[in-house]
Tab-separated table of C-alpha atoms in Angstrom:
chain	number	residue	atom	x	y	z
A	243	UNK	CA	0.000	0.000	0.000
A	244	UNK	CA	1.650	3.577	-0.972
A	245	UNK	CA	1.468	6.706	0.233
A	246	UNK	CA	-2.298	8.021	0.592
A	247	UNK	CA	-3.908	11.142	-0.655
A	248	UNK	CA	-6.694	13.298	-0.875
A	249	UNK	CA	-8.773	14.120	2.647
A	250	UNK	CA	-12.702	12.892	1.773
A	251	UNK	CA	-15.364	14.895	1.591
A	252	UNK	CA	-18.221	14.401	3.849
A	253	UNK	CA	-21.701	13.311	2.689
A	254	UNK	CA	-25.112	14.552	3.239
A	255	UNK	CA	-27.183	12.915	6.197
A	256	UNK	CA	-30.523	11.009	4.829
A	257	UNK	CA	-33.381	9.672	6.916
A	258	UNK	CA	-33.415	8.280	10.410
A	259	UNK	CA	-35.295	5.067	10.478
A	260	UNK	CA	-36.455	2.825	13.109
A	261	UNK	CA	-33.926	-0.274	14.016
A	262	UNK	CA	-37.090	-2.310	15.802
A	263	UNK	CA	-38.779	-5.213	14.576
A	264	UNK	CA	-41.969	-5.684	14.852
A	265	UNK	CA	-42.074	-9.398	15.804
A	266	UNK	CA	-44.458	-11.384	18.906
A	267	UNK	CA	-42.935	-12.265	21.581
A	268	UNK	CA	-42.804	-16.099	22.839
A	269	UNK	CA	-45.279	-15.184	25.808
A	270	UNK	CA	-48.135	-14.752	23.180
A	271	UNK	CA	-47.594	-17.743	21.816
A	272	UNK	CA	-47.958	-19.046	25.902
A	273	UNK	CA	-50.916	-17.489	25.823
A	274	UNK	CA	-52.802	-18.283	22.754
A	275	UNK	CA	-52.092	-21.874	23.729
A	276	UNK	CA	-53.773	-21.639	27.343
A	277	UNK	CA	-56.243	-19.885	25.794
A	278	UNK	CA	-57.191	-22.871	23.567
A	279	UNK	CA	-57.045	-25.097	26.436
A	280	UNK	CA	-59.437	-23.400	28.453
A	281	UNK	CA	-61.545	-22.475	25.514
A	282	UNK	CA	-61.482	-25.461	23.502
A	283	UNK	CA	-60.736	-23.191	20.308
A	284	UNK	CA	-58.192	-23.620	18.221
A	285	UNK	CA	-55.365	-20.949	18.971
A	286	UNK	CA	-53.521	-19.227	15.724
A	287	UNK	CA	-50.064	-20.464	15.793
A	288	UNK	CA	-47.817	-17.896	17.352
A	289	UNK	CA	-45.522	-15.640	15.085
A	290	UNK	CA	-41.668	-16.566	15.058
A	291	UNK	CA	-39.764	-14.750	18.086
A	292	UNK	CA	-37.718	-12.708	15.570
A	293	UNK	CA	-38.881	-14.028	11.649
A	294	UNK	CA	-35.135	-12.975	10.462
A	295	UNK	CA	-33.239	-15.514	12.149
A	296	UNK	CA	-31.610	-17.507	9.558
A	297	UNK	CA	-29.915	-20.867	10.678
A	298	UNK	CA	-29.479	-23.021	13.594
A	299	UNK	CA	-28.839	-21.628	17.039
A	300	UNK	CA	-25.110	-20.359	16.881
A	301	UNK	CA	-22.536	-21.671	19.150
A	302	UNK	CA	-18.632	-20.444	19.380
A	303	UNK	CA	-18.093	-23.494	17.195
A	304	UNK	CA	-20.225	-22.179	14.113
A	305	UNK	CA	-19.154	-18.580	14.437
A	306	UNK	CA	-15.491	-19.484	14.240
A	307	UNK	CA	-16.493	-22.112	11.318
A	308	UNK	CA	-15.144	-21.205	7.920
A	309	UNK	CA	-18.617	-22.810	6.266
A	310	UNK	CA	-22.102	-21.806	7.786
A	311	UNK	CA	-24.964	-24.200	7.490
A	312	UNK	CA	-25.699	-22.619	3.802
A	313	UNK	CA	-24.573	-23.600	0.651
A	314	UNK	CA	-23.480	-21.065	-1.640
A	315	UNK	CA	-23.544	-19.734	-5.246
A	316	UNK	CA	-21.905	-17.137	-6.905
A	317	UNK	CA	-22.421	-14.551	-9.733
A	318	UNK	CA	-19.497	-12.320	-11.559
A	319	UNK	CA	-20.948	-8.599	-11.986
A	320	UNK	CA	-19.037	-7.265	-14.988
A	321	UNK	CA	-17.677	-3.373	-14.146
A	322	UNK	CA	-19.586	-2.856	-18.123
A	323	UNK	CA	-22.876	-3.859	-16.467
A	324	UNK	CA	-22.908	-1.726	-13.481
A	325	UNK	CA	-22.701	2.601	-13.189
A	326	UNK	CA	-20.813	4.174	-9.726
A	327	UNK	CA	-18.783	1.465	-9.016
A	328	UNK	CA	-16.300	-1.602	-10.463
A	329	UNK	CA	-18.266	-4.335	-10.628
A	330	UNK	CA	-17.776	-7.397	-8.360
A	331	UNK	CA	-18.765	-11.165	-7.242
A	332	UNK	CA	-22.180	-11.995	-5.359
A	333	UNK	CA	-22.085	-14.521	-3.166
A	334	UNK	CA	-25.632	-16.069	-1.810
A	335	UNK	CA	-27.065	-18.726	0.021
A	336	UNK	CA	-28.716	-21.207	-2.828
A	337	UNK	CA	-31.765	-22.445	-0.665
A	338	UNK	CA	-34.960	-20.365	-2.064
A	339	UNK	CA	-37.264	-22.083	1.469
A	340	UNK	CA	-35.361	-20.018	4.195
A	341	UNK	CA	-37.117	-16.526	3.169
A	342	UNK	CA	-35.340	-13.425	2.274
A	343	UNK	CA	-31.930	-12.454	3.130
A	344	UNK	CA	-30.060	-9.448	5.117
A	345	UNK	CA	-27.115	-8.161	2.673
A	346	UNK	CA	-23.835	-6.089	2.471
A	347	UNK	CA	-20.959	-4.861	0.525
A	348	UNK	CA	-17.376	-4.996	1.103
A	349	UNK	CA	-14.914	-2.541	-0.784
A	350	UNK	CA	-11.473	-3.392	-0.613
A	351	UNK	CA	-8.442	-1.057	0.198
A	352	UNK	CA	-6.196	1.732	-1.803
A	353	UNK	CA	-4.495	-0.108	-4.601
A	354	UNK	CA	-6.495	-3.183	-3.803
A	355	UNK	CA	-9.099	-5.072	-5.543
A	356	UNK	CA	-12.176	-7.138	-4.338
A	357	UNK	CA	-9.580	-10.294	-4.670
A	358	UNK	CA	-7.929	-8.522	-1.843
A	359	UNK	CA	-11.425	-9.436	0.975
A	360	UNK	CA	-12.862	-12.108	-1.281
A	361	UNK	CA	-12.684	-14.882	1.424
A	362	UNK	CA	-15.411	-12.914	3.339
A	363	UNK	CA	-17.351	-13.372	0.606
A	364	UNK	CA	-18.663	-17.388	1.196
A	365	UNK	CA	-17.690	-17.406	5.007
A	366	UNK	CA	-20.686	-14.482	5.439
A	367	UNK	CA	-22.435	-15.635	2.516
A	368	UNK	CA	-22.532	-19.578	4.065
A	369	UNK	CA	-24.200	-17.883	7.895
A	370	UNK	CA	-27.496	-16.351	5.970
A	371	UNK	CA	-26.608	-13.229	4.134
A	372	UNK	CA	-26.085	-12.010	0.400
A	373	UNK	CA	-23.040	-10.459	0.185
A	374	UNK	CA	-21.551	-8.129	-2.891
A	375	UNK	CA	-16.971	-7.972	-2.828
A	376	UNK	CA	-16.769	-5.233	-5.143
A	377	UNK	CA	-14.209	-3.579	-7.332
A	378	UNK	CA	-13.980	0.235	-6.926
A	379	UNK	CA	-13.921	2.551	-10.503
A	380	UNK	CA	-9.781	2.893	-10.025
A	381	UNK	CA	-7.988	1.369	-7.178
A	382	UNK	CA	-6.881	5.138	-5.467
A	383	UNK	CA	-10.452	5.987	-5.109
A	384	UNK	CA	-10.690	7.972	-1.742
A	385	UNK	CA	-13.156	7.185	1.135
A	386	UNK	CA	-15.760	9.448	0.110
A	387	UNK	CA	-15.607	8.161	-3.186
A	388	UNK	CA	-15.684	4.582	-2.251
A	389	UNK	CA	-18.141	5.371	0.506
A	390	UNK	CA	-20.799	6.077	-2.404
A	391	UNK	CA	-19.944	2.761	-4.810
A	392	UNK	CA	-20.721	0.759	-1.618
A	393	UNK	CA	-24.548	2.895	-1.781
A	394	UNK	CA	-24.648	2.312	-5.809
A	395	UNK	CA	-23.731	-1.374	-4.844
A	396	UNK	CA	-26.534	-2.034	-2.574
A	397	UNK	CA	-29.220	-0.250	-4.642
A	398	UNK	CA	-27.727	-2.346	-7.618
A	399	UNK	CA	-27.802	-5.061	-5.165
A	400	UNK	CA	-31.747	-4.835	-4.291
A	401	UNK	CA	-32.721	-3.179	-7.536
A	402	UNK	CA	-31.091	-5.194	-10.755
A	403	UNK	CA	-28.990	-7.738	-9.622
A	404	UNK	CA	-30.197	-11.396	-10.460
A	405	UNK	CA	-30.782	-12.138	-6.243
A	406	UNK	CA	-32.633	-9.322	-5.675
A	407	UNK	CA	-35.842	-11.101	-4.828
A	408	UNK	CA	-33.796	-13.304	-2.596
A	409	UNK	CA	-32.996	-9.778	-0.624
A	410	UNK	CA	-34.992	-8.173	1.913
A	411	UNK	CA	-33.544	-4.239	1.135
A	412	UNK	CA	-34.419	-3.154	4.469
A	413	UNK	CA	-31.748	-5.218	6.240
A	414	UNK	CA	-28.400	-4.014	4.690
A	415	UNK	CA	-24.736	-3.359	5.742
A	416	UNK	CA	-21.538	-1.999	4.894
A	417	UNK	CA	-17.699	-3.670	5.401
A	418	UNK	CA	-14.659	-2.151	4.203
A	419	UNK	CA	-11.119	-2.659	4.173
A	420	UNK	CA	-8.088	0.668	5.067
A	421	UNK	CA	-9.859	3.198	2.548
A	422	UNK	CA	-12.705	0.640	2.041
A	423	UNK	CA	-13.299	1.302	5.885
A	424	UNK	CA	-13.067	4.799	5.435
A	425	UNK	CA	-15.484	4.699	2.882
A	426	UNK	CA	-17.354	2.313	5.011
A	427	UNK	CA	-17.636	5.156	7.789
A	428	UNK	CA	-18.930	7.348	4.835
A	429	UNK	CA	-21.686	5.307	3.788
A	430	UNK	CA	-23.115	4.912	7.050
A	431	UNK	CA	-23.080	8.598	7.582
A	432	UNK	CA	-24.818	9.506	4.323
A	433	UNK	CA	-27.515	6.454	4.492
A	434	UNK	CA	-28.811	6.229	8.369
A	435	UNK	CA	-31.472	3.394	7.328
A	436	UNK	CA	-28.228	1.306	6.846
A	437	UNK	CA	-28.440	-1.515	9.776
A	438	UNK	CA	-24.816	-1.747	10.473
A	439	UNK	CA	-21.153	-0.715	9.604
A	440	UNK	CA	-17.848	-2.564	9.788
A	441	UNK	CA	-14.340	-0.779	9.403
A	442	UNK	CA	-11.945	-3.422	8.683
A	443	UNK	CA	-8.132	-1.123	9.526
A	444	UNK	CA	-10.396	2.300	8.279
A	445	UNK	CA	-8.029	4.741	6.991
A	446	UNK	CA	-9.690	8.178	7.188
A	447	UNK	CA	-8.845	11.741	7.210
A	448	UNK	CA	-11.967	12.662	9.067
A	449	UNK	CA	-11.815	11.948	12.513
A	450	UNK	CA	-15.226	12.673	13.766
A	451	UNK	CA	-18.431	10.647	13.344
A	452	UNK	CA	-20.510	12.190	15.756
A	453	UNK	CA	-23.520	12.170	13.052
A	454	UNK	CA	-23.115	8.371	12.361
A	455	UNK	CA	-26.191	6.681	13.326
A	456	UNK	CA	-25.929	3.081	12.253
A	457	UNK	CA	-24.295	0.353	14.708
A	458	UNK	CA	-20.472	0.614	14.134
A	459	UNK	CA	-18.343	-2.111	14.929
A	460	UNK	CA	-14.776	-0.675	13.943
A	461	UNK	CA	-12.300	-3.295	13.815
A	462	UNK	CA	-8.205	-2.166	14.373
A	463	UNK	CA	-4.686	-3.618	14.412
A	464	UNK	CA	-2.234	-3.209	17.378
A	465	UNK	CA	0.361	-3.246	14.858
A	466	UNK	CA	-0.917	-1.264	12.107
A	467	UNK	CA	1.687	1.713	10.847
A	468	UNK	CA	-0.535	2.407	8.094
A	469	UNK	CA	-3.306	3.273	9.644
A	470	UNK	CA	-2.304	3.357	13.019
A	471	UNK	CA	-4.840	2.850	15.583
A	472	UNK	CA	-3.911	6.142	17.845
A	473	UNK	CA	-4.769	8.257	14.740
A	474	UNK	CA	-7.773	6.189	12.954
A	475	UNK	CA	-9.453	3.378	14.246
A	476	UNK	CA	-9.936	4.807	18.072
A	477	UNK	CA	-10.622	8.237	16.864
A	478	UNK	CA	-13.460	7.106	14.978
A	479	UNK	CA	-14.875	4.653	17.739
A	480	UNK	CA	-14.793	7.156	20.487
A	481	UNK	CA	-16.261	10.214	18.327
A	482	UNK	CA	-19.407	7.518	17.523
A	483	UNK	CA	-22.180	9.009	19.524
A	484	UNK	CA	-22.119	7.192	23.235
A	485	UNK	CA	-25.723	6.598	22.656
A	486	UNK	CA	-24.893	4.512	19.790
A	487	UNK	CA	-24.727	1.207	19.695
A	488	UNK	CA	-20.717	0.778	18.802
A	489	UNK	CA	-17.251	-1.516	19.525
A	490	UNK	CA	-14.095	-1.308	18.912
A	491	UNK	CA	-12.188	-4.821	18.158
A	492	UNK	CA	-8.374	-4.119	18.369
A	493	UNK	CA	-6.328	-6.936	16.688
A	494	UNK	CA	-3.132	-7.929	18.990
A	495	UNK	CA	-0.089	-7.634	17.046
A	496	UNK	CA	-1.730	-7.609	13.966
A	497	UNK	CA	-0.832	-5.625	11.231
A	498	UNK	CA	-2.381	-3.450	8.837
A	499	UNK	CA	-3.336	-5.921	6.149
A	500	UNK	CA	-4.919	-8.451	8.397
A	501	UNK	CA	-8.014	-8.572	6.965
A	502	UNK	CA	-6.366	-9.184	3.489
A	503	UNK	CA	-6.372	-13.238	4.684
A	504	UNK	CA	-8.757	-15.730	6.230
A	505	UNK	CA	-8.712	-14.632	10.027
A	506	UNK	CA	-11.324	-16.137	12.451
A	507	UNK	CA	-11.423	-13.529	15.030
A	508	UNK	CA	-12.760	-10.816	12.166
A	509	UNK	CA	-15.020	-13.068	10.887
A	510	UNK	CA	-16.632	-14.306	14.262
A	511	UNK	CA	-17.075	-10.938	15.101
A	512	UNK	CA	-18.276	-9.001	12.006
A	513	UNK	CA	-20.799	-11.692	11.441
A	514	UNK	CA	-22.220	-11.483	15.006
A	515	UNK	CA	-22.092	-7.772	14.430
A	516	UNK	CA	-23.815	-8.265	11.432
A	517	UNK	CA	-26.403	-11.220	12.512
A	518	UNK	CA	-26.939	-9.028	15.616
A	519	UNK	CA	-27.948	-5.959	13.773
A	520	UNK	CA	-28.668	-6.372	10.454
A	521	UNK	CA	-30.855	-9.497	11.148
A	522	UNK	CA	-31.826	-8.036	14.690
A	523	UNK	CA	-30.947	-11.611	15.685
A	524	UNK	CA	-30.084	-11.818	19.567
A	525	UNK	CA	-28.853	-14.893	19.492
A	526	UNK	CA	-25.677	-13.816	18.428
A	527	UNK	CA	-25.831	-10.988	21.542
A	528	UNK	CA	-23.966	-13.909	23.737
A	529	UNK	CA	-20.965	-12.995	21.441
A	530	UNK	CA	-20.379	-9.652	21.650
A	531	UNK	CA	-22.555	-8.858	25.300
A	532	UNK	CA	-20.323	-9.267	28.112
A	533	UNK	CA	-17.331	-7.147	26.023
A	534	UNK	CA	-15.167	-9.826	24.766
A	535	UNK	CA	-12.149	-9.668	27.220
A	536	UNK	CA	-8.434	-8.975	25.939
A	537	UNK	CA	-6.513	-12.482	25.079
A	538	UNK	CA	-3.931	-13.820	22.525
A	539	UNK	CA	-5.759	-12.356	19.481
A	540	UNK	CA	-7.631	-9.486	20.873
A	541	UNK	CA	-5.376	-6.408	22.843
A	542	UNK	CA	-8.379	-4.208	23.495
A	543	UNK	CA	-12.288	-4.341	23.145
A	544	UNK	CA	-14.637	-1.431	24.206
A	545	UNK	CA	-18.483	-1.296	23.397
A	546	UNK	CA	-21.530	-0.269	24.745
A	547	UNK	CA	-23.838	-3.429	26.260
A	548	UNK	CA	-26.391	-4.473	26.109
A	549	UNK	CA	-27.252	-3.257	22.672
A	550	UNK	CA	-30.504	-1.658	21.548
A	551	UNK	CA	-30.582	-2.465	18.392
């Protein structure tokens, strides 16, 4: 990675939306059952507790896994099909009984191409979500810049792509890697209705995010001298609203490019990040509610629990 240019620009704040389901709880379903005993009339059968959980119940096993319970397909996007950003690979669960599917984006880094965070791809693809590794229009795009091809991803995404009816486009996210993560800040900041936000080593010029308003999980490396943590990935946690719900996951001894390569501890916890807001599934709240504690591949963890979300 060379020397980086160019401080972004920021982008416009859109519309606020509501992050609550509307699901029934399991107590109706308790008591439309005693009420059919005591009745003798058939009860309606209670609503799921949360109708976006996708999969089995997780367990530390499955979210360290490199395969989910899903099997997966994939589709090339040609950078000739698409306008406002470089084209990509879609990966998606292939089962058409499990309902629609939450969804994200992933930009890669300065110089760096989608081949660069492909193998997040099928691992988040595999857990129950359709996810887009795209190619930005040149490989120095700044964060603002690649901030809005992660937007024109998602509405190509849910609008045109060949999955879109396998999408549910309220339930999206964005991931990024260095200026990916930058741009991954940006997008959250212009599009509020987005359900979560994962900086992967976020290299940004802008420090403050006080406007963000999408749950941020920003993801650092002890060892990073590119974008060292002092100057970029705390800055941006800690100017996150405290009312937010927000964690910062600092990588011990890991270096700038760690999420370049397969690496379990930013994959367990993006996709509980992910599961837990995008999907509004709380089963994955066990994972990231007590804070993680520091060990051999995590130097620091801060966060706000229990989440809202």
């Amino acid at each position: 990675m060379s020397a980086l240019t160019s401080p972004p620009t920021s982008s416009g704040l859109g519309e606020k939306v509501s992050r609550r389901r509307p699901w029934r709880s399991r107590a109706a379903g308790v008591v439309l059952a005693a009420l059919a005993l005591t009745t003798g009339v058939a009860a309606p059968a209670p609503a799921a507790a949360n109708p976006y959980e996708r999969g089995p119940d997780p367990t530390t096993a499955s979210i360290e896994a490199t395969r989910g319970p899903f099997a997966t397909s994939t589709i090339t996007v040609s950078r000739l099909a698409v306008t406002g950003f470089g084209g990509g690979t879609i990966y998606y669960p292939t089962t058409t009984t499990a309902g629609t599917f939450g969804a994200l984006s992933i930009a890669p880094g300065f110089t760096a191409t989608q081949s660069s965070i492909a193998w997040l791809g099928p691992r988040l693809a595999s857990q129950g979500f359709v996810v887009f590794t795209i190619d930005t229009l040149t490989t120095s795009d700044q964060p603002d810049s690649r901030g809005r091809q992660l937007l024109a991803s998602l509405d190509y995404l849910t609008q045109q792509s060949a999955v879109r009816s396998r999408i549910d486009s309220t339930r999206l996210g964005v991931v990024g890697h260095s200026m990916g993560g930058g741009g991954t800040l940006e997008a959250a900041r212009s599009r509020p209705s987005l359900q979560a936000a994962v900086p992967l080593t976020g290299w940004n010029l802008t420090k403050n995010w006080s406007t963000l308003q999408v749950p941020t999980l920003v993801v650092g490396a002890e060892a990073d001298t590119i974008a060292p943590v002092a100057s970029h990935s705390i800055p941006f946690y800690t100017s996150l609203p405290s009312t937010l719900d927000r964690a910062y996951l600092e990588l011990r001894g890991a270096s700038h490019f760690a999420p370049n390569s397969p690496n379990t501890t930013i994959a367990k916890y993006t996709l509980s990040w992910l599961k837990r807001f995008i999907d509004n599934d709380t089963r994955y709240e066990q994972f990231l509610c007590p804070l993680p504690r520091p060990d051999l591949s995590i130097s620091d963890y801060r966060g706000n629990c229990p989440h809202n979300g």
